[in-house]
Amino acid sequence: MKTEILGIQFDDLTRQEAAQRGAELLAEDRFHYVVTPNPEFLLAAERDPEFRAVLNGADLVLPDGIGVVYSAKILGTPLKERVPGIEFATDMLACLNERKGRLYLLGAKPGVAQEAGRRILEQYPGIVLCGTHDGYFKDEEAVLLEVAAAQPDLLFVCLGAPKQEKWMARWGRHTGARLAIGLGGCLDVFAGNVERAPERWQKLGLEWAYRLKKEPRRIGRMAKLPLVLVKAAGERAKGGHKGGKD
Ligand code: UDP
């Protein structure tokens, strides 16, 4: 079941259902990609039809931001819950650990993916870390060849949006991976460079506020976010929202 929010078709799943679906994708012997849009993605996709098509072409579209969940509510088609990319990624690591599968980490500043990998292996010793590469490269094809040579099952692509989604849609099926996930700043979190909000803030839907407190320079980016809610309200008032569809 898909729920449309400002032109993007979201999967309406709980975290557990998303993990179950992700495990199925990881078991299938072909390429899949997962996107985790937040409100910034929705605004960018309005102006960028290629980005919108790439998001809607994903095998799973998970609502990462509380702003997406609020927008869905305003539109009268509430989603079951927020499924943060980092939580889905953690569930996929646990699944890969059981399968003794291969992980490749692509993205972030030099050194971050290696440190993230080191920490992930401490927690999931069954995983084979088959490669890492930083996210500041010019030659997309050369990086693709490196990833493909490493033969990953699971690939985290952390280049920021829309670069990571476009990279997955363009090159993903040539990597030989079964599952790629676009995860923004998650490698910084796995590496221990950026802290997630304490659970209490997360439960209150205030993870964005905690992040702003820690990184005040994000105010410019975040100031645009209420616009998503205003747009959702406008669409609802116009009666133009078609809501969920199978
Ligand atoms: N990044 C990258 N290559 C680029 C631009 C960004 O690897 O050309 C990385 C950046 O270092 C960070 C992540 O992409 O680790 C995205 O961070 P951002 O804050 O944009 O994502 P969010 O945390 O909002 O998902």
PDB file of C-alpha atoms and ligand atoms in Angstrom:
ATOM      1  CA  MET A   1       0.000   0.000   0.000  1.00  0.00           C
ATOM      2  CA  LYS A   2       1.421   3.357  -1.072  1.00  0.00           C
ATOM      3  CA  THR A   3       0.515   6.774   0.353  1.00  0.00           C
ATOM      4  CA  GLU A   4       1.168   9.801  -1.816  1.00  0.00           C
ATOM      5  CA  ILE A   5       2.620  12.880  -0.129  1.00  0.00           C
ATOM      6  CA  LEU A   6       3.337  15.875  -2.339  1.00  0.00           C
ATOM      7  CA  GLY A   7       4.073  13.718  -5.378  1.00  0.00           C
ATOM      8  CA  ILE A   8       6.075  10.996  -3.619  1.00  0.00           C
ATOM      9  CA  GLN A   9       4.650   7.472  -3.140  1.00  0.00           C
ATOM     10  CA  PHE A  10       5.564   6.353   0.385  1.00  0.00           C
ATOM     11  CA  ASP A  11       5.307   2.803   1.717  1.00  0.00           C
ATOM     12  CA  ASP A  12       3.020   2.788   4.743  1.00  0.00           C
ATOM     13  CA  LEU A  13       4.882   0.369   7.009  1.00  0.00           C
ATOM     14  CA  THR A  14       5.914   0.103  10.636  1.00  0.00           C
ATOM     15  CA  ARG A  15       9.646  -0.177  11.343  1.00  0.00           C
ATOM     16  CA  GLN A  16       9.192  -3.914  11.848  1.00  0.00           C
ATOM     17  CA  GLU A  17       7.289  -4.353   8.587  1.00  0.00           C
ATOM     18  CA  ALA A  18       9.940  -2.330   6.748  1.00  0.00           C
ATOM     19  CA  ALA A  19      12.670  -4.557   8.211  1.00  0.00           C
ATOM     20  CA  GLN A  20      10.752  -7.650   7.132  1.00  0.00           C
ATOM     21  CA  ARG A  21      10.392  -6.276   3.581  1.00  0.00           C
ATOM     22  CA  GLY A  22      14.084  -5.253   3.551  1.00  0.00           C
ATOM     23  CA  ALA A  23      15.099  -8.782   4.579  1.00  0.00           C
ATOM     24  CA  GLU A  24      13.075 -10.161   1.663  1.00  0.00           C
ATOM     25  CA  LEU A  25      14.803  -7.761  -0.750  1.00  0.00           C
ATOM     26  CA  LEU A  26      18.200  -8.771   0.632  1.00  0.00           C
ATOM     27  CA  ALA A  27      17.361 -12.433   0.035  1.00  0.00           C
ATOM     28  CA  GLU A  28      16.394 -11.906  -3.626  1.00  0.00           C
ATOM     29  CA  ASP A  29      19.135 -12.310  -6.168  1.00  0.00           C
ATOM     30  CA  ARG A  30      18.723  -8.975  -7.966  1.00  0.00           C
ATOM     31  CA  PHE A  31      19.326  -5.285  -7.302  1.00  0.00           C
ATOM     32  CA  HIS A  32      16.936  -3.191  -5.183  1.00  0.00           C
ATOM     33  CA  TYR A  33      17.234   0.306  -3.768  1.00  0.00           C
ATOM     34  CA  VAL A  34      15.608   2.006  -0.813  1.00  0.00           C
ATOM     35  CA  VAL A  35      15.134   5.742  -0.245  1.00  0.00           C
ATOM     36  CA  THR A  36      14.397   7.538   3.035  1.00  0.00           C
ATOM     37  CA  PRO A  37      12.894  10.938   2.129  1.00  0.00           C
ATOM     38  CA  ASN A  38      12.559  13.754   4.655  1.00  0.00           C
ATOM     39  CA  PRO A  39      10.717  17.058   4.004  1.00  0.00           C
ATOM     40  CA  GLU A  40      13.769  18.547   2.256  1.00  0.00           C
ATOM     41  CA  PHE A  41      13.533  15.761  -0.335  1.00  0.00           C
ATOM     42  CA  LEU A  42       9.870  16.598  -1.010  1.00  0.00           C
ATOM     43  CA  LEU A  43      10.683  20.244  -1.720  1.00  0.00           C
ATOM     44  CA  ALA A  44      13.655  19.308  -3.923  1.00  0.00           C
ATOM     45  CA  ALA A  45      11.621  16.698  -5.833  1.00  0.00           C
ATOM     46  CA  GLU A  46       8.970  19.293  -6.697  1.00  0.00           C
ATOM     47  CA  ARG A  47      11.578  21.216  -8.660  1.00  0.00           C
ATOM     48  CA  ASP A  48      13.512  18.210  -9.992  1.00  0.00           C
ATOM     49  CA  PRO A  49      11.425  15.691 -11.983  1.00  0.00           C
ATOM     50  CA  GLU A  50      14.384  13.291 -12.317  1.00  0.00           C
ATOM     51  CA  PHE A  51      14.761  13.180  -8.526  1.00  0.00           C
ATOM     52  CA  ARG A  52      11.004  12.610  -8.154  1.00  0.00           C
ATOM     53  CA  ALA A  53      11.100   9.707 -10.644  1.00  0.00           C
ATOM     54  CA  VAL A  54      14.115   8.172  -8.894  1.00  0.00           C
ATOM     55  CA  LEU A  55      12.341   8.369  -5.509  1.00  0.00           C
ATOM     56  CA  ASN A  56       9.134   6.872  -6.895  1.00  0.00           C
ATOM     57  CA  GLY A  57      11.112   4.145  -8.679  1.00  0.00           C
ATOM     58  CA  ALA A  58      12.604   2.812  -5.432  1.00  0.00           C
ATOM     59  CA  ASP A  59      11.684  -0.617  -4.063  1.00  0.00           C
ATOM     60  CA  LEU A  60      10.919   0.937  -0.665  1.00  0.00           C
ATOM     61  CA  VAL A  61      10.179   4.582   0.145  1.00  0.00           C
ATOM     62  CA  LEU A  62      10.393   5.131   3.908  1.00  0.00           C
ATOM     63  CA  PRO A  63       9.312   8.321   5.746  1.00  0.00           C
ATOM     64  CA  ASP A  64      12.471   9.466   7.506  1.00  0.00           C
ATOM     65  CA  GLY A  65      11.344  12.835   8.850  1.00  0.00           C
ATOM     66  CA  ILE A  66       8.587  13.692  11.330  1.00  0.00           C
ATOM     67  CA  GLY A  67       7.597  16.441   8.826  1.00  0.00           C
ATOM     68  CA  VAL A  68       6.610  13.722   6.352  1.00  0.00           C
ATOM     69  CA  VAL A  69       4.462  12.027   8.997  1.00  0.00           C
ATOM     70  CA  TYR A  70       2.769  15.356   9.894  1.00  0.00           C
ATOM     71  CA  SER A  71       2.170  16.134   6.206  1.00  0.00           C
ATOM     72  CA  ALA A  72       0.502  12.748   5.742  1.00  0.00           C
ATOM     73  CA  LYS A  73      -1.772  13.508   8.709  1.00  0.00           C
ATOM     74  CA  ILE A  74      -2.671  16.945   7.338  1.00  0.00           C
ATOM     75  CA  LEU A  75      -3.491  15.335   3.983  1.00  0.00           C
ATOM     76  CA  GLY A  76      -5.917  12.964   5.743  1.00  0.00           C
ATOM     77  CA  THR A  77      -3.884   9.853   4.847  1.00  0.00           C
ATOM     78  CA  PRO A  78      -1.833   9.205   8.016  1.00  0.00           C
ATOM     79  CA  LEU A  79       1.186   6.916   7.852  1.00  0.00           C
ATOM     80  CA  LYS A  80       1.622   4.166  10.472  1.00  0.00           C
ATOM     81  CA  GLU A  81       4.866   5.651  11.795  1.00  0.00           C
ATOM     82  CA  ARG A  82       8.132   7.342  11.004  1.00  0.00           C
ATOM     83  CA  VAL A  83      10.815   4.894   9.845  1.00  0.00           C
ATOM     84  CA  PRO A  84      14.178   6.673  10.235  1.00  0.00           C
ATOM     85  CA  GLY A  85      16.806   5.607   7.703  1.00  0.00           C
ATOM     86  CA  ILE A  86      19.315   4.892  10.453  1.00  0.00           C
ATOM     87  CA  GLU A  87      16.931   2.454  12.152  1.00  0.00           C
ATOM     88  CA  PHE A  88      16.172   0.661   8.902  1.00  0.00           C
ATOM     89  CA  ALA A  89      19.937   0.523   8.207  1.00  0.00           C
ATOM     90  CA  THR A  90      20.533  -1.002  11.667  1.00  0.00           C
ATOM     91  CA  ASP A  91      17.858  -3.634  11.030  1.00  0.00           C
ATOM     92  CA  MET A  92      19.494  -4.495   7.691  1.00  0.00           C
ATOM     93  CA  LEU A  93      22.910  -4.837   9.394  1.00  0.00           C
ATOM     94  CA  ALA A  94      21.401  -7.331  11.857  1.00  0.00           C
ATOM     95  CA  CYS A  95      19.916  -9.241   8.941  1.00  0.00           C
ATOM     96  CA  LEU A  96      23.216  -9.200   6.994  1.00  0.00           C
ATOM     97  CA  ASN A  97      25.023 -10.373  10.133  1.00  0.00           C
ATOM     98  CA  GLU A  98      22.806 -13.471  10.276  1.00  0.00           C
ATOM     99  CA  ARG A  99      23.425 -14.193   6.593  1.00  0.00           C
ATOM    100  CA  LYS A 100      27.183 -13.586   7.040  1.00  0.00           C
ATOM    101  CA  GLY A 101      26.886 -11.208   4.087  1.00  0.00           C
ATOM    102  CA  ARG A 102      29.127  -8.557   2.533  1.00  0.00           C
ATOM    103  CA  LEU A 103      28.810  -4.824   3.275  1.00  0.00           C
ATOM    104  CA  TYR A 104      30.182  -1.841   1.330  1.00  0.00           C
ATOM    105  CA  LEU A 105      30.088   1.707   2.754  1.00  0.00           C
ATOM    106  CA  LEU A 106      30.156   4.565   0.254  1.00  0.00           C
ATOM    107  CA  GLY A 107      30.151   8.214   1.286  1.00  0.00           C
ATOM    108  CA  ALA A 108      31.076  10.882   3.838  1.00  0.00           C
ATOM    109  CA  LYS A 109      34.441  12.557   4.356  1.00  0.00           C
ATOM    110  CA  PRO A 110      37.675  10.544   3.961  1.00  0.00           C
ATOM    111  CA  GLY A 111      38.196   8.146   6.871  1.00  0.00           C
ATOM    112  CA  VAL A 112      34.583   8.243   8.105  1.00  0.00           C
ATOM    113  CA  ALA A 113      33.380   5.135   6.230  1.00  0.00           C
ATOM    114  CA  GLN A 114      36.368   3.098   7.531  1.00  0.00           C
ATOM    115  CA  GLU A 115      35.673   4.135  11.122  1.00  0.00           C
ATOM    116  CA  ALA A 116      31.948   3.434  10.666  1.00  0.00           C
ATOM    117  CA  GLY A 117      32.882   0.012   9.268  1.00  0.00           C
ATOM    118  CA  ARG A 118      35.185  -0.724  12.187  1.00  0.00           C
ATOM    119  CA  ARG A 119      32.461   0.065  14.704  1.00  0.00           C
ATOM    120  CA  ILE A 120      29.819  -1.871  12.761  1.00  0.00           C
ATOM    121  CA  LEU A 121      32.036  -4.993  12.753  1.00  0.00           C
ATOM    122  CA  GLU A 122      32.519  -4.710  16.520  1.00  0.00           C
ATOM    123  CA  GLN A 123      28.769  -5.053  16.889  1.00  0.00           C
ATOM    124  CA  TYR A 124      28.071  -7.418  13.989  1.00  0.00           C
ATOM    125  CA  PRO A 125      31.053  -9.780  13.720  1.00  0.00           C
ATOM    126  CA  GLY A 126      29.274 -11.984  11.153  1.00  0.00           C
ATOM    127  CA  ILE A 127      29.441  -9.233   8.524  1.00  0.00           C
ATOM    128  CA  VAL A 128      32.256  -9.101   5.957  1.00  0.00           C
ATOM    129  CA  LEU A 129      33.244  -5.481   5.310  1.00  0.00           C
ATOM    130  CA  CYS A 130      34.185  -5.802   1.654  1.00  0.00           C
ATOM    131  CA  GLY A 131      35.052  -2.145   1.000  1.00  0.00           C
ATOM    132  CA  THR A 132      34.686   1.567   1.777  1.00  0.00           C
ATOM    133  CA  HIS A 133      35.079   4.767  -0.257  1.00  0.00           C
ATOM    134  CA  ASP A 134      34.627   8.400   0.711  1.00  0.00           C
ATOM    135  CA  GLY A 135      31.868  10.437  -0.927  1.00  0.00           C
ATOM    136  CA  TYR A 136      33.972  13.178  -2.511  1.00  0.00           C
ATOM    137  CA  PHE A 137      34.835  11.721  -5.909  1.00  0.00           C
ATOM    138  CA  LYS A 138      34.557  13.061  -9.463  1.00  0.00           C
ATOM    139  CA  ASP A 139      34.690   9.870 -11.515  1.00  0.00           C
ATOM    140  CA  GLU A 140      31.402   8.055 -10.834  1.00  0.00           C
ATOM    141  CA  GLU A 141      32.289   5.153 -13.082  1.00  0.00           C
ATOM    142  CA  ALA A 142      35.640   4.493 -11.385  1.00  0.00           C
ATOM    143  CA  VAL A 143      33.875   4.281  -8.018  1.00  0.00           C
ATOM    144  CA  LEU A 144      31.269   1.978  -9.510  1.00  0.00           C
ATOM    145  CA  LEU A 145      34.036  -0.393 -10.688  1.00  0.00           C
ATOM    146  CA  GLU A 146      35.564  -0.431  -7.196  1.00  0.00           C
ATOM    147  CA  VAL A 147      32.221  -1.197  -5.581  1.00  0.00           C
ATOM    148  CA  ALA A 148      31.409  -3.928  -8.120  1.00  0.00           C
ATOM    149  CA  ALA A 149      34.836  -5.561  -7.650  1.00  0.00           C
ATOM    150  CA  ALA A 150      34.143  -5.818  -3.905  1.00  0.00           C
ATOM    151  CA  GLN A 151      30.949  -7.854  -4.606  1.00  0.00           C
ATOM    152  CA  PRO A 152      28.761  -6.462  -1.819  1.00  0.00           C
ATOM    153  CA  ASP A 153      25.349  -7.811  -0.835  1.00  0.00           C
ATOM    154  CA  LEU A 154      24.374  -4.636   1.058  1.00  0.00           C
ATOM    155  CA  LEU A 155      25.514  -1.147   0.064  1.00  0.00           C
ATOM    156  CA  PHE A 156      25.049   2.056   2.074  1.00  0.00           C
ATOM    157  CA  VAL A 157      25.169   5.136  -0.186  1.00  0.00           C
ATOM    158  CA  CYS A 158      25.696   8.262   1.909  1.00  0.00           C
ATOM    159  CA  LEU A 159      26.351  11.183  -0.451  1.00  0.00           C
ATOM    160  CA  GLY A 160      23.499  13.490   0.589  1.00  0.00           C
ATOM    161  CA  ALA A 161      20.317  13.931  -1.475  1.00  0.00           C
ATOM    162  CA  PRO A 162      19.697  13.921  -4.415  1.00  0.00           C
ATOM    163  CA  LYS A 163      23.193  12.738  -5.312  1.00  0.00           C
ATOM    164  CA  GLN A 164      22.915   9.402  -3.479  1.00  0.00           C
ATOM    165  CA  GLU A 165      19.503   8.528  -4.946  1.00  0.00           C
ATOM    166  CA  LYS A 166      20.583   9.423  -8.477  1.00  0.00           C
ATOM    167  CA  TRP A 167      23.786   7.408  -8.020  1.00  0.00           C
ATOM    168  CA  MET A 168      21.812   4.344  -6.902  1.00  0.00           C
ATOM    169  CA  ALA A 169      19.297   4.608  -9.744  1.00  0.00           C
ATOM    170  CA  ARG A 170      22.020   5.121 -12.346  1.00  0.00           C
ATOM    171  CA  TRP A 171      24.727   2.703 -11.207  1.00  0.00           C
ATOM    172  CA  GLY A 172      23.185   0.489  -8.542  1.00  0.00           C
ATOM    173  CA  ARG A 173      22.262  -2.487 -10.744  1.00  0.00           C
ATOM    174  CA  HIS A 174      25.836  -2.641 -12.051  1.00  0.00           C
ATOM    175  CA  THR A 175      27.283  -3.013  -8.531  1.00  0.00           C
ATOM    176  CA  GLY A 176      26.032  -6.591  -8.123  1.00  0.00           C
ATOM    177  CA  ALA A 177      24.559  -5.624  -4.722  1.00  0.00           C
ATOM    178  CA  ARG A 178      21.166  -6.990  -3.716  1.00  0.00           C
ATOM    179  CA  LEU A 179      20.197  -3.938  -1.711  1.00  0.00           C
ATOM    180  CA  ALA A 180      21.417  -0.330  -1.702  1.00  0.00           C
ATOM    181  CA  ILE A 181      20.087   2.250   0.768  1.00  0.00           C
ATOM    182  CA  GLY A 182      20.436   6.044   0.488  1.00  0.00           C
ATOM    183  CA  LEU A 183      21.299   7.140   4.025  1.00  0.00           C
ATOM    184  CA  GLY A 184      22.501  10.761   4.054  1.00  0.00           C
ATOM    185  CA  GLY A 185      24.605  11.475   7.125  1.00  0.00           C
ATOM    186  CA  CYS A 186      24.280   7.985   8.685  1.00  0.00           C
ATOM    187  CA  LEU A 187      27.963   7.056   8.284  1.00  0.00           C
ATOM    188  CA  ASP A 188      28.820  10.040  10.489  1.00  0.00           C
ATOM    189  CA  VAL A 189      26.507   8.577  13.132  1.00  0.00           C
ATOM    190  CA  PHE A 190      27.860   5.009  12.774  1.00  0.00           C
ATOM    191  CA  ALA A 191      31.408   6.424  13.003  1.00  0.00           C
ATOM    192  CA  GLY A 192      30.504   8.194  16.250  1.00  0.00           C
ATOM    193  CA  ASN A 193      31.127  11.706  14.846  1.00  0.00           C
ATOM    194  CA  VAL A 194      27.489  12.783  15.116  1.00  0.00           C
ATOM    195  CA  GLU A 195      25.163  11.807  17.947  1.00  0.00           C
ATOM    196  CA  ARG A 196      21.532  10.879  17.445  1.00  0.00           C
ATOM    197  CA  ALA A 197      19.017  12.643  19.684  1.00  0.00           C
ATOM    198  CA  PRO A 198      18.298  10.927  23.013  1.00  0.00           C
ATOM    199  CA  GLU A 199      15.312   8.587  22.866  1.00  0.00           C
ATOM    200  CA  ARG A 200      13.088  11.019  24.781  1.00  0.00           C
ATOM    201  CA  TRP A 201      13.529  13.646  22.026  1.00  0.00           C
ATOM    202  CA  GLN A 202      12.970  11.020  19.339  1.00  0.00           C
ATOM    203  CA  LYS A 203       9.709   9.835  20.959  1.00  0.00           C
ATOM    204  CA  LEU A 204       8.422  13.424  21.095  1.00  0.00           C
ATOM    205  CA  GLY A 205       9.145  13.834  17.379  1.00  0.00           C
ATOM    206  CA  LEU A 206      11.806  16.419  18.201  1.00  0.00           C
ATOM    207  CA  GLU A 207      14.881  14.809  16.701  1.00  0.00           C
ATOM    208  CA  TRP A 208      15.125  17.733  14.244  1.00  0.00           C
ATOM    209  CA  ALA A 209      15.209  20.216  17.167  1.00  0.00           C
ATOM    210  CA  TYR A 210      18.013  18.304  18.867  1.00  0.00           C
ATOM    211  CA  ARG A 211      19.978  18.297  15.617  1.00  0.00           C
ATOM    212  CA  LEU A 212      19.452  22.043  15.272  1.00  0.00           C
ATOM    213  CA  LYS A 213      20.642  22.550  18.848  1.00  0.00           C
ATOM    214  CA  LYS A 214      23.825  20.601  18.058  1.00  0.00           C
ATOM    215  CA  GLU A 215      24.364  22.070  14.586  1.00  0.00           C
ATOM    216  CA  PRO A 216      22.853  25.592  14.561  1.00  0.00           C
ATOM    217  CA  ARG A 217      24.216  26.195  11.048  1.00  0.00           C
ATOM    218  CA  ARG A 218      21.398  23.922   9.767  1.00  0.00           C
ATOM    219  CA  ILE A 219      18.845  26.667  10.538  1.00  0.00           C
ATOM    220  CA  GLY A 220      18.796  27.846   6.889  1.00  0.00           C
ATOM    221  CA  ARG A 221      17.986  24.352   5.615  1.00  0.00           C
ATOM    222  CA  MET A 222      15.472  23.659   8.355  1.00  0.00           C
ATOM    223  CA  ALA A 223      13.639  26.956   8.011  1.00  0.00           C
ATOM    224  CA  LYS A 224      12.193  25.664   4.745  1.00  0.00           C
ATOM    225  CA  LEU A 225      10.625  22.658   6.394  1.00  0.00           C
ATOM    226  CA  PRO A 226       7.347  24.182   7.622  1.00  0.00           C
ATOM    227  CA  LEU A 227       6.738  24.953   3.958  1.00  0.00           C
ATOM    228  CA  VAL A 228       6.076  21.259   3.404  1.00  0.00           C
ATOM    229  CA  LEU A 229       3.269  21.377   5.988  1.00  0.00           C
ATOM    230  CA  VAL A 230       1.842  24.526   4.411  1.00  0.00           C
ATOM    231  CA  LYS A 231       1.878  22.871   0.995  1.00  0.00           C
ATOM    232  CA  ALA A 232       0.168  19.772   2.398  1.00  0.00           C
ATOM    233  CA  ALA A 233      -2.508  21.976   4.016  1.00  0.00           C
ATOM    234  CA  GLY A 234      -2.979  23.838   0.714  1.00  0.00           C
ATOM    235  CA  GLU A 235      -3.431  20.590  -1.180  1.00  0.00           C
ATOM    236  CA  ARG A 236      -5.930  19.296   1.385  1.00  0.00           C
ATOM    237  CA  ALA A 237      -7.896  22.565   1.279  1.00  0.00           C
ATOM    238  CA  LYS A 238      -8.044  22.432  -2.524  1.00  0.00           C
ATOM    239  CA  GLY A 239      -9.386  18.894  -2.228  1.00  0.00           C
ATOM    240  CA  GLY A 240      -6.766  17.818  -4.733  1.00  0.00           C
ATOM    241  CA  HIS A 241      -5.251  15.055  -2.626  1.00  0.00           C
ATOM    242  CA  LYS A 242      -5.985  11.599  -3.975  1.00  0.00           C
ATOM    243  CA  GLY A 243      -4.600   9.877  -0.894  1.00  0.00           C
ATOM    244  CA  GLY A 244      -3.370   6.323  -0.703  1.00  0.00           C
ATOM    245  CA  LYS A 245      -3.400   3.856  -3.548  1.00  0.00           C
ATOM    246  CA  ASP A 246      -2.418   0.226  -3.958  1.00  0.00           C
TER     247      ASP A 246
HETATM  248  N1  UDP B   1      28.534  13.896   1.341  1.00  0.00           N
HETATM  249  C1  UDP B   1      29.336  13.156   0.497  1.00  0.00           C
HETATM  250  N2  UDP B   1      29.613  13.657  -0.731  1.00  0.00           N
HETATM  251  C2  UDP B   1      29.143  14.854  -1.167  1.00  0.00           C
HETATM  252  C3  UDP B   1      28.294  15.594  -0.282  1.00  0.00           C
HETATM  253  C4  UDP B   1      28.000  15.077   0.976  1.00  0.00           C
HETATM  254  O1  UDP B   1      29.782  12.078   0.838  1.00  0.00           O
HETATM  255  O2  UDP B   1      29.453  15.252  -2.281  1.00  0.00           O
HETATM  256  C5  UDP B   1      28.235  13.323   2.657  1.00  0.00           C
HETATM  257  C6  UDP B   1      28.481  14.225   3.855  1.00  0.00           C
HETATM  258  O3  UDP B   1      29.843  14.131   4.236  1.00  0.00           O
HETATM  259  C7  UDP B   1      27.532  13.619   4.874  1.00  0.00           C
HETATM  260  C8  UDP B   1      26.390  13.059   4.008  1.00  0.00           C
HETATM  261  O4  UDP B   1      26.877  13.053   2.688  1.00  0.00           O
HETATM  262  O5  UDP B   1      28.170  12.537   5.512  1.00  0.00           O
HETATM  263  C9  UDP B   1      25.111  13.864   3.911  1.00  0.00           C
HETATM  264  O6  UDP B   1      24.912  14.697   4.899  1.00  0.00           O
HETATM  265  P1  UDP B   1      23.606  15.586   5.007  1.00  0.00           P
HETATM  266  O7  UDP B   1      23.760  16.366   6.228  1.00  0.00           O
HETATM  267  O8  UDP B   1      23.343  16.294   3.732  1.00  0.00           O
HETATM  268  O9  UDP B   1      22.484  14.469   5.099  1.00  0.00           O
HETATM  269  P2  UDP B   1      21.372  14.223   6.192  1.00  0.00           P
HETATM  270  O10 UDP B   1      22.112  13.925   7.455  1.00  0.00           O
HETATM  271  O11 UDP B   1      20.527  15.449   6.248  1.00  0.00           O
HETATM  272  O12 UDP B   1      20.650  13.017   5.658  1.00  0.00           O
END
